[in-house]
GROMACS .gro file of C-alpha atoms in nm:
model
  370
    1MET     CA    1  -3.273 -20.895   8.115
    2VAL     CA    2  -3.378 -20.762   7.779
    3ASN     CA    3  -3.176 -20.460   7.669
    4GLY     CA    4  -3.026 -20.375   7.983
    5SER     CA    5  -2.814 -20.684   8.012
    6PRO     CA    6  -2.451 -20.689   7.944
    7TRP     CA    7  -2.520 -20.919   7.646
    8LEU     CA    8  -2.710 -20.615   7.477
    9CYS     CA    9  -2.678 -20.244   7.477
   10ASP     CA   10  -2.819 -19.935   7.325
   11GLN     CA   11  -2.595 -19.952   7.024
   12ALA     CA   12  -2.810 -20.276   6.909
   13ARG     CA   13  -3.108 -20.041   6.846
   14GLU     CA   14  -2.903 -19.835   6.605
   15ASN     CA   15  -2.789 -20.106   6.358
   16GLY     CA   16  -3.022 -20.387   6.388
   17SER     CA   17  -2.745 -20.616   6.463
   18TYR     CA   18  -2.594 -20.713   6.806
   19PRO     CA   19  -2.303 -20.535   6.934
   20ALA     CA   20  -2.075 -20.830   6.913
   21ARG     CA   21  -1.773 -20.731   6.722
   22GLY     CA   22  -1.465 -20.780   6.940
   23ARG     CA   23  -1.632 -21.041   7.165
   24LEU     CA   24  -1.546 -21.433   7.148
   25PHE     CA   25  -1.802 -21.648   6.966
   26GLY     CA   26  -1.837 -21.883   7.264
   27ALA     CA   27  -1.865 -21.616   7.522
   28PHE     CA   28  -2.133 -21.441   7.301
   29LEU     CA   29  -2.307 -21.772   7.232
   30CYS     CA   30  -2.321 -21.856   7.608
   31GLY     CA   31  -2.444 -21.504   7.683
   32ALA     CA   32  -2.731 -21.555   7.463
   33TRP     CA   33  -2.812 -21.907   7.613
   34ALA     CA   34  -2.803 -21.748   7.973
   35THR     CA   35  -3.036 -21.467   7.857
   36ALA     CA   36  -3.272 -21.706   7.701
   37CYS     CA   37  -3.264 -21.924   8.036
   38GLU     CA   38  -3.348 -21.618   8.215
   39ALA     CA   39  -3.647 -21.528   7.980
   40LEU     CA   40  -3.781 -21.877   8.003
   41GLU     CA   41  -3.767 -21.895   8.386
   42VAL     CA   42  -3.517 -22.184   8.374
   43PRO     CA   43  -3.431 -22.284   8.731
   44PRO     CA   44  -3.075 -22.084   8.796
   45ASP     CA   45  -2.887 -22.396   8.891
   46GLN     CA   46  -2.984 -22.556   8.556
   47ALA     CA   47  -2.922 -22.239   8.363
   48ALA     CA   48  -2.560 -22.230   8.503
   49TRP     CA   49  -2.491 -22.583   8.456
   50THR     CA   50  -2.597 -22.598   8.104
   51THR     CA   51  -2.422 -22.271   8.033
   52ARG     CA   52  -2.113 -22.438   8.130
   53LEU     CA   53  -2.171 -22.731   7.941
   54LEU     CA   54  -2.269 -22.558   7.634
   55GLY     CA   55  -1.933 -22.387   7.629
   56ALA     CA   56  -1.735 -22.703   7.667
   57ALA     CA   57  -1.932 -22.852   7.368
   58LEU     CA   58  -1.860 -22.576   7.121
   59PRO     CA   59  -1.603 -22.627   6.842
   60ALA     CA   60  -1.272 -22.453   6.828
   61TRP     CA   61  -1.413 -22.143   6.659
   62SER     CA   62  -1.570 -22.067   6.985
   63ALA     CA   63  -1.238 -21.912   7.100
   64ASP     CA   64  -1.229 -21.673   6.814
   65VAL     CA   65  -1.297 -21.307   6.793
   66ILE     CA   66  -1.606 -21.212   6.620
   67GLY     CA   67  -1.519 -20.965   6.355
   68SER     CA   68  -1.741 -20.742   6.115
   69THR     CA   69  -1.781 -21.044   5.858
   70PRO     CA   70  -1.730 -21.411   5.930
   71ASP     CA   71  -1.413 -21.554   5.815
   72LYS     CA   72  -1.585 -21.880   5.685
   73PRO     CA   73  -1.958 -21.826   5.648
   74SER     CA   74  -2.157 -22.103   5.772
   75TYR     CA   75  -2.469 -22.199   5.600
   76VAL     CA   76  -2.667 -22.232   5.927
   77ALA     CA   77  -2.788 -21.859   5.915
   78GLY     CA   78  -2.827 -21.598   5.615
   79ASP     CA   79  -2.548 -21.386   5.760
   80GLY     CA   80  -2.300 -21.660   5.808
   81PHE     CA   81  -2.312 -21.699   6.178
   82PRO     CA   82  -2.236 -22.047   6.287
   83ALA     CA   83  -2.532 -22.117   6.532
   84GLU     CA   84  -2.892 -22.064   6.616
   85MET     CA   85  -3.115 -22.093   6.893
   86SER     CA   86  -3.452 -22.270   6.909
   87VAL     CA   87  -3.721 -22.365   7.172
   88ASN     CA   88  -3.966 -22.666   7.181
   89TRP     CA   89  -4.270 -22.583   7.352
   90SER     CA   90  -4.453 -22.943   7.367
   91SER     CA   91  -4.394 -22.986   7.755
   92GLY     CA   92  -4.461 -22.786   8.051
   93GLN     CA   93  -4.133 -22.653   8.052
   94PRO     CA   94  -3.980 -22.525   7.724
   95GLU     CA   95  -3.682 -22.726   7.595
   96LEU     CA   96  -3.399 -22.492   7.502
   97ARG     CA   97  -3.153 -22.606   7.236
   98VAL     CA   98  -2.862 -22.447   7.047
   99LEU     CA   99  -2.752 -22.587   6.710
  100PHE     CA  100  -2.402 -22.516   6.586
  101ASP     CA  101  -2.184 -22.587   6.292
  102CYS     CA  102  -1.864 -22.772   6.365
  103LEU     CA  103  -1.703 -22.584   6.048
  104ASP     CA  104  -1.335 -22.692   6.041
  105ASP     CA  105  -1.334 -22.865   6.368
  106VAL     CA  106  -1.487 -23.178   6.238
  107GLN     CA  107  -1.289 -23.411   6.479
  108HIS     CA  108  -1.448 -23.231   6.765
  109GLY     CA  109  -1.773 -23.297   6.617
  110HIS     CA  110  -1.681 -23.673   6.588
  111SER     CA  111  -1.590 -23.696   6.940
  112LEU     CA  112  -1.914 -23.554   7.044
  113ILE     CA  113  -2.086 -23.821   6.853
  114SER     CA  114  -1.899 -24.074   7.013
  115ALA     CA  115  -1.920 -23.949   7.356
  116ALA     CA  116  -2.297 -23.916   7.330
  117ALA     CA  117  -2.371 -24.235   7.141
  118GLN     CA  118  -2.201 -24.445   7.406
  119GLY     CA  119  -2.106 -24.733   7.176
  120ASP     CA  120  -2.448 -24.751   7.026
  121VAL     CA  121  -2.456 -24.824   6.651
  122ARG     CA  122  -2.501 -24.461   6.564
  123GLU     CA  123  -2.133 -24.395   6.704
  124GLY     CA  124  -1.966 -24.466   6.359
  125ILE     CA  125  -2.238 -24.328   6.143
  126HIS     CA  126  -2.020 -24.028   6.037
  127ARG     CA  127  -1.805 -24.223   5.821
  128PHE     CA  128  -2.083 -24.276   5.562
  129PHE     CA  129  -2.072 -23.892   5.500
  130THR     CA  130  -1.690 -23.870   5.427
  131PRO     CA  131  -1.465 -23.972   5.121
  132GLU     CA  132  -1.393 -24.304   5.325
  133ALA     CA  133  -1.744 -24.413   5.208
  134GLY     CA  134  -1.666 -24.269   4.854
  135ARG     CA  135  -1.839 -23.945   4.904
  136PRO     CA  136  -1.688 -23.641   4.716
  137SER     CA  137  -1.621 -23.453   5.032
  138SER     CA  138  -1.700 -23.494   5.411
  139ALA     CA  139  -2.046 -23.348   5.467
  140PRO     CA  140  -2.063 -23.040   5.686
  141LEU     CA  141  -2.124 -23.143   6.049
  142TRP     CA  142  -2.351 -22.982   6.273
  143HIS     CA  143  -2.423 -23.050   6.639
  144SER     CA  144  -2.727 -22.965   6.860
  145VAL     CA  145  -2.726 -22.932   7.231
  146ALA     CA  146  -3.065 -22.931   7.423
  147TRP     CA  147  -3.168 -22.881   7.787
  148ARG     CA  148  -3.442 -23.116   7.830
  149PRO     CA  149  -3.612 -23.046   8.165
  150PRO     CA  150  -3.595 -23.095   8.451
  151SER     CA  151  -3.221 -23.173   8.439
  152ARG     CA  152  -3.105 -23.360   8.119
  153LEU     CA  153  -2.884 -23.261   7.834
  154VAL     CA  154  -2.944 -23.428   7.495
  155HIS     CA  155  -2.737 -23.437   7.195
  156LYS     CA  156  -2.813 -23.455   6.805
  157THR     CA  157  -2.596 -23.455   6.503
  158TYR     CA  158  -2.664 -23.326   6.156
  159PHE     CA  159  -2.468 -23.411   5.820
  160GLY     CA  160  -2.535 -23.152   5.566
  161LEU     CA  161  -2.591 -23.295   5.216
  162TYR     CA  162  -2.640 -22.968   5.024
  163GLU     CA  163  -2.297 -22.939   4.874
  164TRP     CA  164  -2.317 -23.264   4.682
  165PRO     CA  165  -2.487 -23.384   4.362
  166GLU     CA  166  -2.804 -23.537   4.424
  167ASP     CA  167  -2.726 -23.912   4.355
  168GLU     CA  168  -2.430 -23.885   4.618
  169ARG     CA  169  -2.695 -23.771   4.879
  170TYR     CA  170  -2.913 -24.064   4.839
  171ALA     CA  171  -2.618 -24.300   4.837
  172ALA     CA  172  -2.501 -24.174   5.157
  173VAL     CA  173  -2.844 -24.204   5.324
  174ASP     CA  174  -2.917 -24.547   5.169
  175GLU     CA  175  -2.589 -24.672   5.317
  176ALA     CA  176  -2.638 -24.506   5.665
  177MET     CA  177  -3.004 -24.631   5.693
  178ALA     CA  178  -2.891 -24.993   5.599
  179ARG     CA  179  -2.648 -24.970   5.882
  180LEU     CA  180  -2.910 -24.864   6.115
  181GLY     CA  181  -3.149 -25.139   6.014
  182MET     CA  182  -3.411 -24.900   5.861
  183ALA     CA  183  -3.348 -24.959   5.494
  184ALA     CA  184  -3.695 -25.088   5.432
  185ALA     CA  185  -3.863 -24.789   5.629
  186TRP     CA  186  -3.665 -24.555   5.422
  187GLU     CA  187  -3.742 -24.726   5.083
  188ASN     CA  188  -4.103 -24.704   5.169
  189ALA     CA  189  -4.083 -24.336   5.257
  190ARG     CA  190  -3.881 -24.225   4.987
  191ALA     CA  191  -4.129 -24.395   4.745
  192ARG     CA  192  -4.419 -24.199   4.895
  193VAL     CA  193  -4.242 -23.898   4.879
  194GLU     CA  194  -4.120 -23.910   4.525
  195ASN     CA  195  -4.473 -24.005   4.398
  196ALA     CA  196  -4.598 -23.688   4.539
  197ASP     CA  197  -4.615 -23.360   4.298
  198GLY     CA  198  -4.367 -23.092   4.339
  199LYS     CA  199  -3.973 -23.024   4.356
  200ARG     CA  200  -3.787 -23.082   4.643
  201GLU     CA  201  -3.420 -23.201   4.745
  202ILE     CA  202  -3.292 -23.412   5.040
  203GLU     CA  203  -3.078 -23.177   5.239
  204PHE     CA  204  -2.986 -23.306   5.569
  205PHE     CA  205  -2.944 -23.653   5.744
  206ALA     CA  206  -2.943 -23.648   6.128
  207VAL     CA  207  -2.971 -23.869   6.444
  208ASP     CA  208  -3.052 -23.829   6.778
  209LEU     CA  209  -2.769 -23.950   7.018
  210ALA     CA  210  -2.988 -24.029   7.317
  211GLY     CA  211  -2.991 -24.383   7.397
  212GLU     CA  212  -3.375 -24.410   7.465
  213ALA     CA  213  -3.604 -24.635   7.259
  214ASP     CA  214  -3.755 -24.334   7.079
  215ALA     CA  215  -3.427 -24.201   6.948
  216ARG     CA  216  -3.473 -24.083   6.610
  217VAL     CA  217  -3.323 -24.076   6.257
  218LYS     CA  218  -3.447 -23.773   6.050
  219ILE     CA  219  -3.413 -23.698   5.673
  220TYR     CA  220  -3.472 -23.331   5.564
  221TYR     CA  221  -3.637 -23.231   5.233
  222ARG     CA  222  -3.609 -22.859   5.140
  223ASN     CA  223  -3.939 -22.760   4.915
  224HIS     CA  224  -3.944 -22.550   4.625
  225GLY     CA  225  -4.235 -22.357   4.526
  226ALA     CA  226  -4.460 -22.543   4.764
  227ASP     CA  227  -4.809 -22.437   4.878
  228LEU     CA  228  -4.951 -22.524   5.226
  229ALA     CA  229  -5.134 -22.809   5.067
  230GLU     CA  230  -4.847 -22.970   4.921
  231VAL     CA  231  -4.613 -22.958   5.232
  232ASN     CA  232  -4.919 -23.119   5.395
  233ARG     CA  233  -4.915 -23.385   5.145
  234ILE     CA  234  -4.556 -23.449   5.209
  235ALA     CA  235  -4.635 -23.471   5.595
  236SER     CA  236  -4.911 -23.718   5.522
  237THR     CA  237  -4.631 -23.954   5.393
  238ALA     CA  238  -4.566 -24.026   5.776
  239LEU     CA  239  -4.769 -24.298   5.926
  240ARG     CA  240  -4.861 -24.061   6.232
  241HIS     CA  241  -4.993 -23.717   6.075
  242ASP     CA  242  -5.329 -23.507   6.140
  243THR     CA  243  -5.373 -23.352   5.813
  244GLY     CA  244  -5.647 -23.115   5.976
  245SER     CA  245  -5.467 -22.981   6.268
  246ALA     CA  246  -5.153 -22.959   6.049
  247LEU     CA  247  -5.307 -22.730   5.772
  248ALA     CA  248  -5.462 -22.513   6.044
  249ALA     CA  249  -5.146 -22.459   6.197
  250TYR     CA  250  -4.974 -22.375   5.863
  251ARG     CA  251  -5.261 -22.111   5.796
  252THR     CA  252  -5.205 -21.948   6.135
  253LEU     CA  253  -4.829 -21.914   6.054
  254ALA     CA  254  -4.872 -21.802   5.690
  255GLY     CA  255  -5.155 -21.543   5.736
  256SER     CA  256  -5.311 -21.460   5.425
  257ARG     CA  257  -5.100 -21.663   5.197
  258ALA     CA  258  -5.155 -21.997   5.057
  259ASP     CA  259  -4.795 -22.072   4.977
  260ALA     CA  260  -4.545 -22.217   5.200
  261GLY     CA  261  -4.309 -21.922   5.165
  262ASP     CA  262  -3.943 -21.953   5.072
  263ALA     CA  263  -3.798 -22.309   5.090
  264ALA     CA  264  -4.022 -22.485   5.336
  265LEU     CA  265  -3.850 -22.811   5.514
  266SER     CA  266  -4.012 -23.122   5.569
  267CYS     CA  267  -3.841 -23.360   5.806
  268LEU     CA  268  -3.934 -23.724   5.818
  269ALA     CA  269  -3.854 -23.899   6.143
  270PHE     CA  270  -3.774 -24.267   6.156
  271ARG     CA  271  -3.767 -24.490   6.465
  272SER     CA  272  -3.661 -24.860   6.516
  273GLY     CA  273  -3.945 -25.102   6.446
  274VAL     CA  274  -4.149 -24.879   6.246
  275ASP     CA  275  -4.208 -24.950   5.883
  276GLY     CA  276  -4.187 -24.616   5.742
  277ALA     CA  277  -4.133 -24.268   5.839
  278ASP     CA  278  -4.330 -24.255   6.179
  279GLU     CA  279  -4.393 -23.868   6.183
  280CYS     CA  280  -4.307 -23.550   5.974
  281THR     CA  281  -4.224 -23.205   6.100
  282THR     CA  282  -4.286 -22.903   5.872
  283TYR     CA  283  -4.073 -22.595   5.898
  284LEU     CA  284  -4.213 -22.254   5.750
  285ARG     CA  285  -3.980 -21.945   5.730
  286LEU     CA  286  -4.137 -21.667   5.910
  287SER     CA  287  -3.884 -21.417   5.770
  288ASP     CA  288  -4.065 -21.464   5.417
  289LEU     CA  289  -4.418 -21.514   5.531
  290ALA     CA  290  -4.426 -21.228   5.784
  291ALA     CA  291  -4.369 -20.865   5.715
  292ASP     CA  292  -4.149 -20.815   6.030
  293ASP     CA  293  -4.057 -21.001   6.348
  294GLN     CA  294  -4.344 -20.844   6.552
  295GLU     CA  295  -4.602 -21.022   6.296
  296ALA     CA  296  -4.401 -21.345   6.300
  297VAL     CA  297  -4.426 -21.344   6.678
  298ASP     CA  298  -4.778 -21.245   6.688
  299ARG     CA  299  -4.878 -21.543   6.463
  300THR     CA  300  -4.667 -21.768   6.662
  301ALA     CA  301  -4.801 -21.663   6.982
  302ALA     CA  302  -5.149 -21.726   6.828
  303LEU     CA  303  -5.063 -22.081   6.723
  304LEU     CA  304  -4.915 -22.156   7.068
  305ALA     CA  305  -5.230 -22.026   7.249
  306GLY     CA  306  -5.453 -22.245   7.004
  307GLU     CA  307  -5.251 -22.546   7.090
  308GLY     CA  308  -5.297 -22.487   7.491
  309VAL     CA  309  -4.951 -22.337   7.544
  310ASP     CA  310  -4.932 -22.002   7.731
  311PRO     CA  311  -4.732 -21.775   7.503
  312ALA     CA  312  -4.604 -21.539   7.765
  313ARG     CA  313  -4.251 -21.713   7.794
  314PHE     CA  314  -4.231 -21.716   7.408
  315ARG     CA  315  -4.302 -21.359   7.387
  316ALA     CA  316  -4.041 -21.285   7.663
  317LEU     CA  317  -3.761 -21.470   7.480
  318ALA     CA  318  -3.835 -21.311   7.147
  319ALA     CA  319  -3.793 -20.969   7.326
  320SER     CA  320  -3.506 -21.076   7.513
  321LEU     CA  321  -3.299 -21.193   7.194
  322ALA     CA  322  -3.427 -20.897   6.976
  323PRO     CA  323  -3.165 -20.659   6.898
  324GLY     CA  324  -3.401 -20.378   6.908
  325ALA     CA  325  -3.782 -20.331   6.860
  326LEU     CA  326  -3.954 -20.646   6.681
  327GLU     CA  327  -4.146 -20.440   6.444
  328ASP     CA  328  -3.801 -20.293   6.317
  329SER     CA  329  -3.646 -20.636   6.251
  330ARG     CA  330  -3.713 -20.934   6.034
  331GLY     CA  331  -3.545 -21.278   6.039
  332LEU     CA  332  -3.462 -21.306   6.405
  333LEU     CA  333  -3.763 -21.549   6.447
  334GLU     CA  334  -3.649 -21.718   6.119
  335LEU     CA  335  -3.835 -22.064   6.124
  336VAL     CA  336  -4.138 -22.208   6.322
  337SER     CA  337  -4.213 -22.588   6.284
  338TYR     CA  338  -4.497 -22.790   6.351
  339ARG     CA  339  -4.555 -23.165   6.416
  340ALA     CA  340  -4.881 -23.308   6.412
  341SER     CA  341  -4.842 -23.646   6.558
  342GLY     CA  342  -5.066 -23.683   6.861
  343ARG     CA  343  -4.902 -23.441   7.093
  344ARG     CA  344  -5.055 -23.075   7.140
  345GLY     CA  345  -4.835 -22.779   7.120
  346ASP     CA  346  -4.545 -22.970   6.924
  347ILE     CA  347  -4.398 -22.625   6.805
  348THR     CA  348  -4.051 -22.535   6.774
  349THR     CA  349  -3.925 -22.166   6.730
  350TYR     CA  350  -3.588 -22.116   6.555
  351PHE     CA  351  -3.416 -21.786   6.635
  352ARG     CA  352  -3.111 -21.649   6.403
  353LEU     CA  353  -2.912 -21.409   6.598
  354PRO     CA  354  -2.828 -21.107   6.362
  355VAL     CA  355  -2.453 -21.074   6.444
  356PHE     CA  356  -2.308 -20.954   6.102
  357GLU     CA  357  -2.456 -20.679   5.920
  358THR     CA  358  -2.418 -20.828   5.570
  359SER     CA  359  -2.542 -21.133   5.436
  360ALA     CA  360  -2.253 -21.379   5.372
  361ALA     CA  361  -2.389 -21.710   5.344
  362ARG     CA  362  -2.585 -21.922   5.074
  363ARG     CA  363  -2.948 -21.954   5.153
  364LEU     CA  364  -3.016 -22.212   4.912
  365SER     CA  365  -2.840 -22.523   4.773
  366PRO     CA  366  -2.573 -22.452   4.520
  367VAL     CA  367  -2.684 -22.777   4.338
  368ASP     CA  368  -2.883 -22.720   4.005
  369LEU     CA  369  -3.166 -22.954   4.057
  370ALA     CA  370  -3.292 -22.899   3.725
   0.00000   0.00000   0.00000
């Protein structure tokens, strides 16, 4: 499974990236999904079924051949690869996810929204992020497919605001939240965030496309120069947040450092009928906070164990996705998120697959916030 599968080979150990050149993007990504399913002990029938559905959900670029550099670098990953893999560990069975950038195939992304929303008010939400609504350009569209055990596939969509001036970002979010009936909750949460010290920018707007009552609308902030106390204060703007357990989790991930690392993220989640942000998830960048992937994996495993989650499958997953020895790589385990809203083990690990050898994507927003 780890380095003996056809997905990886000994060449990966030599250059620190996968031997992906010449393969189709879709086949490579589905191979990564199948490898993750094996590491996570996903039932074989579910692994096969979800691999097929993931392949069908991928945009047109999935049929392109992987070269030495990306033709159109994506903002998803530092090397420009248009997808990442993540796992949430809050239930008995890990929830496996793939997030991908639709790139030029925006219509495919819109069709995924329509199919998943099934006539819900969220179905037409993409229009608020296009020139049709007065925006300077169409927002980059990302989509997520997640296997939710025992046998569900759920979808989420993300609108990237990072290419727009700040006033355009807020205008789009204001209109979308009004359409969703959450204008008052957003106004309340925004005021609390803006009254907090520090520098941050709104970067993504996202919606769950599931039909259940607890479907969320999410607004992501990227923090600049924040310490752990500051990201905890931002998380405390949510109505449900345990500051004590959150700070302890952040400290476990950050090691000896008091800062939150490079561009930590804060995600405020809104639900229908709640008069503010219901909860907040904080994302710390382990590629900055840890010396290498082995240290990042060890700290994350300690956090999982402290939250009552056996880290064995997490360690197996990290080993299966690594292009070589974990101590020789950095950035495979890019982000780890923690949500302290009453459910133990609400931790998600984000893996960036090192496909391209040189960095080709912008890590931070091109907008000058000063």
